[in-house]
Amino acid sequence: MVKVLIAEDDVQLHKIYGLMMQKAGFEAKVVLNGEEVMKTLQGFKPDVILLDLLMPKKDGEQTLREIKTNPEYLNIPVLITSNISKENEVIKLKQMGAADFVVKSDFSTDAIIEKIKSVTGGAQ
Amino acid sequence: MLDQRKEVAEGTTEVTFKLQTDYFTFTPGQYARIRIPSLDNISPDESTRDFTIITPPNTPSVIVIAFRNSESQFKKFLLEAPIGSAVDILAPLGVFVLKKGFSTPLVYIANGMGITPLLSYLRWMEYNKIVYQIQIVWVNSKIERAAYFSEIQQIAKINPTIKLSSVIGKLNPTMLKGHITFSNNAQWYLCGSPSLVQMMIEKIPLIFDVMRENIFTEEFPGYGQTLMDYHVYQSKHEPTEVRDMKELLKDPRMAEAMYDATSAGVLMALTDKEGTIEYVNDTFVQVSKYSKEELIGQNHRILKSGEHPPSVYKDLWDTISSGKVWKGQIKNRAKDGSFYWVNTTIVPIFDPEGQIEKYISMRLLITGQKEAEEMKKALLNLLDDLENEKTNFEELSKRSDLAISSANIGFFEWQPEKNSLQVNDEFLMILNLDLENKNLTMETFSEYFHPDIKEEVLHNLHEMKEAGKKLEMKIRVITATKEEKIVKLVAKAQSIKNSPSIKLMGVISDVTEQAKIDEIKTDFISLASHQLRTPLTAIKWYSDMLLKGDFGELQGEQKEIVSGLLDSTNRMTNLVNALLNISRIESGRLEINPVPTDLKKLVIDFVNSIKPNIETKKLNLKFEIAEDLGYISIDPKLIIEVYQNLINNAVQYTPNEGTITIQVTHNDAYVVTKISDTGYGIPIDAQKKIFERFFRADNVKIYVTEGTGLGLHLTKLLVEMSGGQISFESQENKGTTFTFTLPKLGTSPKPGSITLNN
């Protein structure tokens, strides 16, 4: 089963992610911010991490940096999912090791699932 | 006739001329043009001079003037000619320019005899028992030279709203500090020698809270207009070109409007009902770059830029020819082909029968843009000179280039070895420092850097160790008066002759306003993108999942309703995206990054991605793409958007089983794309508006409910930014062909901080 860790601070999106992952048959943990991502990673080894950018406590960029500098986590693909689409940001985040960048509002739920599948390379 | 002469202060003479008329009126601040016929043969340049009229109220048929004595032929005549000598007087002329009248507070700064226009006003106010709030700063080299001092002091004493500061010394901006107690919403009026006034006008806005637009000065011929010469006395110089204006100006409302307009630097024109120009003022001539002779008799349309859709011009004519006032912003074309934007008001004038006889237009140059351009030009010239080492600090600081001084650019030269930092006045003014404070060092300069960036800026400056190295940065500073500003610094390192060390030469300019606007725009873009898109995402995903049956199969109408919900959400998302792209483009910070692009592949890839839509509608798709197209250097992010918009439109607005043809060919200069459909077409009356924002033709709204009305507007912007042009041909119910070109030479790259969101 594909294991997904998602950080999303918007209450509604947080809730939908849970439902979406459940329907897709993924094992998912949805948390509210970067700090919780780092905490969750200590006991949960996901196949992919979906990171929002603007989050309280620890934002997406900082979280990505911590993931990519930790030898234990750096191989986990990270999808940046944000509604802010500044090109410079995208380039920077990709250079920092993000697998891809998703503008949420332009993606259907199916497209999100597809994206996760493509990034995890069909992890079982 | 020269009637009286007396000394009113040290070296200052008052002369009274008696007029051969019982009736002479003038408005305070107006002036008289005096010509001494006997000088015409000796020294024609000196035979005519202008003087402010200071005739006391209720003394008809005399003109009183006062002046500083000098050795000039003209003044010698006035000082020495026998009483009773004849002169020609053309009066009253010009106006004491006060944009809003005396209803707002006034700051009046006079140097020496620059007090006379105000004196004229004060006497008039005194006579009519009218009191306004006026702050006077009057600068004289010594008190004995202050003509009419006791009279002005007396008026100030009995009127508490008039505050008089008499300053002994030489006029400079810093001496005003402490004398001016209000500057907010006040009009400023500067009067004295033109060079001093010019210097002060540039510097005052840097020191006081006053905008450049609110500072006025005397308008003598050559500086301004002689619009008010409708009352001409004893003159051989009958003005000819303003004869029509004279009639019009008999209408007091018109006179007042003209008065205001000229004073505010408005471009004015009078045309007949066909639009043939009968009169233009000097501002109009300066801005349009045509001479008066070239303009008068021509139709006003010679200034038309053609940059607006025909509907704009039609709306203008429809409005004014129906007798209504038209207001709007118009882009016009000057003689040299350059464009200028003007805020325009056109007022129809009726004849006694109530028919439209003429149109008066007033246009105000849209500044900001103009200033920014001047600044940019000045900076570029300067950098060129620095680059080619054509100039050095001494020269730079002496340079009286108006563009540079009006752009308020500070220069500096820093020699780290000697620990010396030479700067000009503008540099000090940007930091709100006293102009005497010229002994700066990098250490004292850096005291004004904002603490957050101080180390970084100093580090960057000290890193400039190789000749030829360039530095450009924005620095947050806290000025001597604790004002926070954003200062742009551009500098270049240069070698010093016969020395291994280097010096740094550069310019600084205050870009606070610009930075604020940029910040607001950026904030808006991120706000719009994040705050609008996030809730939209939630609606989209919920309805998406409902529709898929993730929460149980939907029944009958439920499915239709949720599907409508999803459609609307997608429309909203597209609207947000299109708006974002337009604001990105309009912010001017969009990056254009041309790369050699295979257009054929770009088009076919896109068409493949929308195949399902094409197949659903059973559309017949034809490609006619030239085989030898090769690669063209364009920004694919921009151009893909163009193809997407045009092809999607063709698909959407063509009924089932129609045909869409995509043709890409090329000629010598351009790659030409034609996208034709056999669709609903664009109705004639909608054709003019098709590229306007938020416009959607009525006929297609029935067939396709979605559509933001922004696609074609965006498409046009993108094609033009890529160096091409777009047009279309359409017939209702037959189809539409959009044609756009892209230059074969490729799009020019443009640096920027943002890119398009495809």
PDB file of N, CA and C in Angstrom, chain B residues 587-649:
ATOM      1  N   SER B 587       2.312  44.303 -14.571  1.00  0.00           N
ATOM      2  CA  SER B 587       3.270  44.765 -13.569  1.00  0.00           C
ATOM      3  C   SER B 587       4.596  45.108 -14.237  1.00  0.00           C
ATOM      4  N   GLY B 588       4.753  44.697 -15.500  1.00  0.00           N
ATOM      5  CA  GLY B 588       5.989  44.996 -16.216  1.00  0.00           C
ATOM      6  C   GLY B 588       7.148  44.150 -15.740  1.00  0.00           C
ATOM      7  N   ARG B 589       6.867  43.194 -14.848  1.00  0.00           N
ATOM      8  CA  ARG B 589       7.986  42.424 -14.328  1.00  0.00           C
ATOM      9  C   ARG B 589       8.004  41.003 -14.883  1.00  0.00           C
ATOM     10  N   LEU B 590       7.189  40.818 -15.931  1.00  0.00           N
ATOM     11  CA  LEU B 590       7.152  39.497 -16.523  1.00  0.00           C
ATOM     12  C   LEU B 590       8.451  39.240 -17.278  1.00  0.00           C
ATOM     13  N   GLU B 591       9.000  38.084 -17.021  1.00  0.00           N
ATOM     14  CA  GLU B 591      10.242  37.746 -17.696  1.00  0.00           C
ATOM     15  C   GLU B 591       9.920  37.215 -19.085  1.00  0.00           C
ATOM     16  N   ILE B 592      10.686  37.623 -20.084  1.00  0.00           N
ATOM     17  CA  ILE B 592      10.531  37.023 -21.415  1.00  0.00           C
ATOM     18  C   ILE B 592      11.832  36.304 -21.712  1.00  0.00           C
ATOM     19  N   ASN B 593      11.706  35.032 -21.887  1.00  0.00           N
ATOM     20  CA  ASN B 593      12.895  34.217 -22.023  1.00  0.00           C
ATOM     21  C   ASN B 593      12.825  33.409 -23.317  1.00  0.00           C
ATOM     22  N   PRO B 594      13.203  34.009 -24.447  1.00  0.00           N
ATOM     23  CA  PRO B 594      13.052  33.315 -25.723  1.00  0.00           C
ATOM     24  C   PRO B 594      14.062  32.170 -25.862  1.00  0.00           C
ATOM     25  N   VAL B 595      13.577  31.054 -26.346  1.00  0.00           N
ATOM     26  CA  VAL B 595      14.462  29.925 -26.649  1.00  0.00           C
ATOM     27  C   VAL B 595      14.052  29.393 -28.029  1.00  0.00           C
ATOM     28  N   PRO B 596      15.002  28.819 -28.776  1.00  0.00           N
ATOM     29  CA  PRO B 596      14.625  28.275 -30.078  1.00  0.00           C
ATOM     30  C   PRO B 596      13.539  27.217 -29.892  1.00  0.00           C
ATOM     31  N   THR B 597      12.428  27.406 -30.579  1.00  0.00           N
ATOM     32  CA  THR B 597      11.262  26.566 -30.321  1.00  0.00           C
ATOM     33  C   THR B 597      10.756  25.969 -31.628  1.00  0.00           C
ATOM     34  N   ASP B 598      10.398  24.695 -31.549  1.00  0.00           N
ATOM     35  CA  ASP B 598       9.788  24.007 -32.680  1.00  0.00           C
ATOM     36  C   ASP B 598       8.279  24.264 -32.594  1.00  0.00           C
ATOM     37  N   LEU B 599       7.803  25.258 -33.349  1.00  0.00           N
ATOM     38  CA  LEU B 599       6.392  25.653 -33.257  1.00  0.00           C
ATOM     39  C   LEU B 599       5.455  24.510 -33.634  1.00  0.00           C
ATOM     40  N   LYS B 600       5.889  23.740 -34.636  1.00  0.00           N
ATOM     41  CA  LYS B 600       5.045  22.645 -35.120  1.00  0.00           C
ATOM     42  C   LYS B 600       4.765  21.663 -33.977  1.00  0.00           C
ATOM     43  N   LYS B 601       5.834  21.332 -33.272  1.00  0.00           N
ATOM     44  CA  LYS B 601       5.700  20.372 -32.167  1.00  0.00           C
ATOM     45  C   LYS B 601       4.824  20.976 -31.067  1.00  0.00           C
ATOM     46  N   LEU B 602       5.073  22.251 -30.789  1.00  0.00           N
ATOM     47  CA  LEU B 602       4.310  22.937 -29.742  1.00  0.00           C
ATOM     48  C   LEU B 602       2.812  22.877 -30.044  1.00  0.00           C
ATOM     49  N   VAL B 603       2.452  23.136 -31.309  1.00  0.00           N
ATOM     50  CA  VAL B 603       1.037  23.150 -31.694  1.00  0.00           C
ATOM     51  C   VAL B 603       0.454  21.739 -31.626  1.00  0.00           C
ATOM     52  N   ILE B 604       1.194  20.784 -32.207  1.00  0.00           N
ATOM     53  CA  ILE B 604       0.638  19.422 -32.279  1.00  0.00           C
ATOM     54  C   ILE B 604       0.522  18.809 -30.888  1.00  0.00           C
ATOM     55  N   ASP B 605       1.502  19.059 -30.035  1.00  0.00           N
ATOM     56  CA  ASP B 605       1.418  18.556 -28.660  1.00  0.00           C
ATOM     57  C   ASP B 605       0.189  19.086 -27.953  1.00  0.00           C
ATOM     58  N   PHE B 606      -0.057  20.384 -28.168  1.00  0.00           N
ATOM     59  CA  PHE B 606      -1.216  20.955 -27.497  1.00  0.00           C
ATOM     60  C   PHE B 606      -2.505  20.359 -28.049  1.00  0.00           C
ATOM     61  N   VAL B 607      -2.586  20.257 -29.378  1.00  0.00           N
ATOM     62  CA  VAL B 607      -3.815  19.725 -29.977  1.00  0.00           C
ATOM     63  C   VAL B 607      -4.063  18.295 -29.474  1.00  0.00           C
ATOM     64  N   ASN B 608      -2.985  17.519 -29.353  1.00  0.00           N
ATOM     65  CA  ASN B 608      -3.153  16.158 -28.844  1.00  0.00           C
ATOM     66  C   ASN B 608      -3.733  16.148 -27.441  1.00  0.00           C
ATOM     67  N   SER B 609      -3.335  17.150 -26.640  1.00  0.00           N
ATOM     68  CA  SER B 609      -3.818  17.171 -25.255  1.00  0.00           C
ATOM     69  C   SER B 609      -5.307  17.485 -25.178  1.00  0.00           C
ATOM     70  N   ILE B 610      -5.882  18.073 -26.243  1.00  0.00           N
ATOM     71  CA  ILE B 610      -7.324  18.365 -26.184  1.00  0.00           C
ATOM     72  C   ILE B 610      -8.110  17.494 -27.164  1.00  0.00           C
ATOM     73  N   LYS B 611      -7.454  16.430 -27.635  1.00  0.00           N
ATOM     74  CA  LYS B 611      -8.125  15.516 -28.582  1.00  0.00           C
ATOM     75  C   LYS B 611      -9.507  15.074 -28.119  1.00  0.00           C
ATOM     76  N   PRO B 612      -9.646  14.682 -26.834  1.00  0.00           N
ATOM     77  CA  PRO B 612     -10.971  14.222 -26.404  1.00  0.00           C
ATOM     78  C   PRO B 612     -12.065  15.243 -26.723  1.00  0.00           C
ATOM     79  N   ASN B 613     -11.789  16.539 -26.467  1.00  0.00           N
ATOM     80  CA  ASN B 613     -12.808  17.568 -26.750  1.00  0.00           C
ATOM     81  C   ASN B 613     -13.131  17.631 -28.239  1.00  0.00           C
ATOM     82  N   ILE B 614     -12.069  17.520 -29.055  1.00  0.00           N
ATOM     83  CA  ILE B 614     -12.264  17.609 -30.498  1.00  0.00           C
ATOM     84  C   ILE B 614     -13.082  16.409 -30.984  1.00  0.00           C
ATOM     85  N   GLU B 615     -12.770  15.254 -30.406  1.00  0.00           N
ATOM     86  CA  GLU B 615     -13.490  14.045 -30.834  1.00  0.00           C
ATOM     87  C   GLU B 615     -14.942  14.058 -30.382  1.00  0.00           C
ATOM     88  N   THR B 616     -15.178  14.524 -29.160  1.00  0.00           N
ATOM     89  CA  THR B 616     -16.553  14.601 -28.667  1.00  0.00           C
ATOM     90  C   THR B 616     -17.414  15.432 -29.614  1.00  0.00           C
ATOM     91  N   LYS B 617     -16.822  16.527 -30.100  1.00  0.00           N
ATOM     92  CA  LYS B 617     -17.605  17.420 -30.962  1.00  0.00           C
ATOM     93  C   LYS B 617     -17.521  17.010 -32.437  1.00  0.00           C
ATOM     94  N   LYS B 618     -16.853  15.920 -32.710  1.00  0.00           N
ATOM     95  CA  LYS B 618     -16.688  15.392 -34.078  1.00  0.00           C
ATOM     96  C   LYS B 618     -16.184  16.487 -35.026  1.00  0.00           C
ATOM     97  N   LEU B 619     -15.217  17.256 -34.548  1.00  0.00           N
ATOM     98  CA  LEU B 619     -14.683  18.347 -35.369  1.00  0.00           C
ATOM     99  C   LEU B 619     -13.647  17.793 -36.334  1.00  0.00           C
ATOM    100  N   ASN B 620     -13.599  18.420 -37.487  1.00  0.00           N
ATOM    101  CA  ASN B 620     -12.638  18.030 -38.500  1.00  0.00           C
ATOM    102  C   ASN B 620     -11.436  18.963 -38.366  1.00  0.00           C
ATOM    103  N   LEU B 621     -10.283  18.389 -38.064  1.00  0.00           N
ATOM    104  CA  LEU B 621      -9.110  19.214 -37.786  1.00  0.00           C
ATOM    105  C   LEU B 621      -8.101  19.127 -38.919  1.00  0.00           C
ATOM    106  N   LYS B 622      -7.714  20.294 -39.449  1.00  0.00           N
ATOM    107  CA  LYS B 622      -6.736  20.291 -40.550  1.00  0.00           C
ATOM    108  C   LYS B 622      -5.484  21.036 -40.136  1.00  0.00           C
ATOM    109  N   PHE B 623      -4.340  20.459 -40.449  1.00  0.00           N
ATOM    110  CA  PHE B 623      -3.077  21.157 -40.206  1.00  0.00           C
ATOM    111  C   PHE B 623      -2.464  21.548 -41.536  1.00  0.00           C
ATOM    112  N   GLU B 624      -2.017  22.770 -41.657  1.00  0.00           N
ATOM    113  CA  GLU B 624      -1.244  23.168 -42.835  1.00  0.00           C
ATOM    114  C   GLU B 624      -0.004  23.873 -42.307  1.00  0.00           C
ATOM    115  N   ILE B 625       0.971  23.072 -41.888  1.00  0.00           N
ATOM    116  CA  ILE B 625       2.148  23.667 -41.264  1.00  0.00           C
ATOM    117  C   ILE B 625       3.339  23.531 -42.215  1.00  0.00           C
ATOM    118  N   ALA B 626       3.969  24.656 -42.527  1.00  0.00           N
ATOM    119  CA  ALA B 626       5.086  24.640 -43.478  1.00  0.00           C
ATOM    120  C   ALA B 626       6.186  23.704 -42.986  1.00  0.00           C
ATOM    121  N   GLU B 627       6.696  22.918 -43.922  1.00  0.00           N
ATOM    122  CA  GLU B 627       7.705  21.922 -43.544  1.00  0.00           C
ATOM    123  C   GLU B 627       9.020  22.581 -43.129  1.00  0.00           C
ATOM    124  N   ASP B 628       9.323  23.707 -43.794  1.00  0.00           N
ATOM    125  CA  ASP B 628      10.628  24.341 -43.545  1.00  0.00           C
ATOM    126  C   ASP B 628      10.558  25.430 -42.484  1.00  0.00           C
ATOM    127  N   LEU B 629       9.681  25.220 -41.522  1.00  0.00           N
ATOM    128  CA  LEU B 629       9.483  26.241 -40.490  1.00  0.00           C
ATOM    129  C   LEU B 629      10.726  26.417 -39.616  1.00  0.00           C
ATOM    130  N   GLY B 630      11.340  25.319 -39.290  1.00  0.00           N
ATOM    131  CA  GLY B 630      12.546  25.382 -38.453  1.00  0.00           C
ATOM    132  C   GLY B 630      12.246  25.854 -37.042  1.00  0.00           C
ATOM    133  N   TYR B 631      13.271  26.347 -36.392  1.00  0.00           N
ATOM    134  CA  TYR B 631      13.104  26.803 -35.012  1.00  0.00           C
ATOM    135  C   TYR B 631      12.973  28.314 -34.992  1.00  0.00           C
ATOM    136  N   ILE B 632      12.145  28.797 -34.116  1.00  0.00           N
ATOM    137  CA  ILE B 632      12.008  30.244 -33.970  1.00  0.00           C
ATOM    138  C   ILE B 632      12.204  30.600 -32.498  1.00  0.00           C
ATOM    139  N   SER B 633      12.909  31.705 -32.292  1.00  0.00           N
ATOM    140  CA  SER B 633      13.253  32.071 -30.923  1.00  0.00           C
ATOM    141  C   SER B 633      12.126  32.861 -30.266  1.00  0.00           C
ATOM    142  N   ILE B 634      11.311  32.169 -29.484  1.00  0.00           N
ATOM    143  CA  ILE B 634      10.191  32.826 -28.788  1.00  0.00           C
ATOM    144  C   ILE B 634      10.153  32.273 -27.369  1.00  0.00           C
ATOM    145  N   ASP B 635       9.391  32.936 -26.506  1.00  0.00           N
ATOM    146  CA  ASP B 635       9.205  32.390 -25.167  1.00  0.00           C
ATOM    147  C   ASP B 635       8.037  31.417 -25.235  1.00  0.00           C
ATOM    148  N   PRO B 636       8.302  30.119 -25.155  1.00  0.00           N
ATOM    149  CA  PRO B 636       7.204  29.160 -25.336  1.00  0.00           C
ATOM    150  C   PRO B 636       6.112  29.302 -24.284  1.00  0.00           C
ATOM    151  N   LYS B 637       6.465  29.816 -23.103  1.00  0.00           N
ATOM    152  CA  LYS B 637       5.440  29.978 -22.064  1.00  0.00           C
ATOM    153  C   LYS B 637       4.369  30.968 -22.525  1.00  0.00           C
ATOM    154  N   LEU B 638       4.799  31.978 -23.261  1.00  0.00           N
ATOM    155  CA  LEU B 638       3.856  32.985 -23.744  1.00  0.00           C
ATOM    156  C   LEU B 638       3.076  32.455 -24.944  1.00  0.00           C
ATOM    157  N   ILE B 639       3.802  31.826 -25.855  1.00  0.00           N
ATOM    158  CA  ILE B 639       3.192  31.442 -27.118  1.00  0.00           C
ATOM    159  C   ILE B 639       2.268  30.238 -26.979  1.00  0.00           C
ATOM    160  N   ILE B 640       2.601  29.336 -26.051  1.00  0.00           N
ATOM    161  CA  ILE B 640       1.697  28.202 -25.862  1.00  0.00           C
ATOM    162  C   ILE B 640       0.331  28.734 -25.400  1.00  0.00           C
ATOM    163  N   GLU B 641       0.365  29.760 -24.573  1.00  0.00           N
ATOM    164  CA  GLU B 641      -0.870  30.366 -24.074  1.00  0.00           C
ATOM    165  C   GLU B 641      -1.690  30.950 -25.240  1.00  0.00           C
ATOM    166  N   VAL B 642      -0.990  31.524 -26.204  1.00  0.00           N
ATOM    167  CA  VAL B 642      -1.662  32.111 -27.366  1.00  0.00           C
ATOM    168  C   VAL B 642      -2.368  31.004 -28.155  1.00  0.00           C
ATOM    169  N   TYR B 643      -1.619  29.926 -28.456  1.00  0.00           N
ATOM    170  CA  TYR B 643      -2.228  28.817 -29.199  1.00  0.00           C
ATOM    171  C   TYR B 643      -3.368  28.194 -28.411  1.00  0.00           C
ATOM    172  N   GLN B 644      -3.142  28.008 -27.106  1.00  0.00           N
ATOM    173  CA  GLN B 644      -4.198  27.422 -26.274  1.00  0.00           C
ATOM    174  C   GLN B 644      -5.471  28.235 -26.368  1.00  0.00           C
ATOM    175  N   ASN B 645      -5.341  29.555 -26.183  1.00  0.00           N
ATOM    176  CA  ASN B 645      -6.533  30.405 -26.181  1.00  0.00           C
ATOM    177  C   ASN B 645      -7.234  30.364 -27.527  1.00  0.00           C
ATOM    178  N   LEU B 646      -6.464  30.514 -28.609  1.00  0.00           N
ATOM    179  CA  LEU B 646      -7.093  30.594 -29.925  1.00  0.00           C
ATOM    180  C   LEU B 646      -7.684  29.248 -30.339  1.00  0.00           C
ATOM    181  N   ILE B 647      -6.976  28.149 -30.086  1.00  0.00           N
ATOM    182  CA  ILE B 647      -7.495  26.831 -30.502  1.00  0.00           C
ATOM    183  C   ILE B 647      -8.671  26.431 -29.619  1.00  0.00           C
ATOM    184  N   ASN B 648      -8.542  26.670 -28.304  1.00  0.00           N
ATOM    185  CA  ASN B 648      -9.670  26.358 -27.420  1.00  0.00           C
ATOM    186  C   ASN B 648     -10.914  27.136 -27.821  1.00  0.00           C
ATOM    187  N   ASN B 649     -10.734  28.415 -28.163  1.00  0.00           N
ATOM    188  CA  ASN B 649     -11.878  29.211 -28.614  1.00  0.00           C
ATOM    189  C   ASN B 649     -12.501  28.603 -29.860  1.00  0.00           C
TER     190      ASN B 649
END
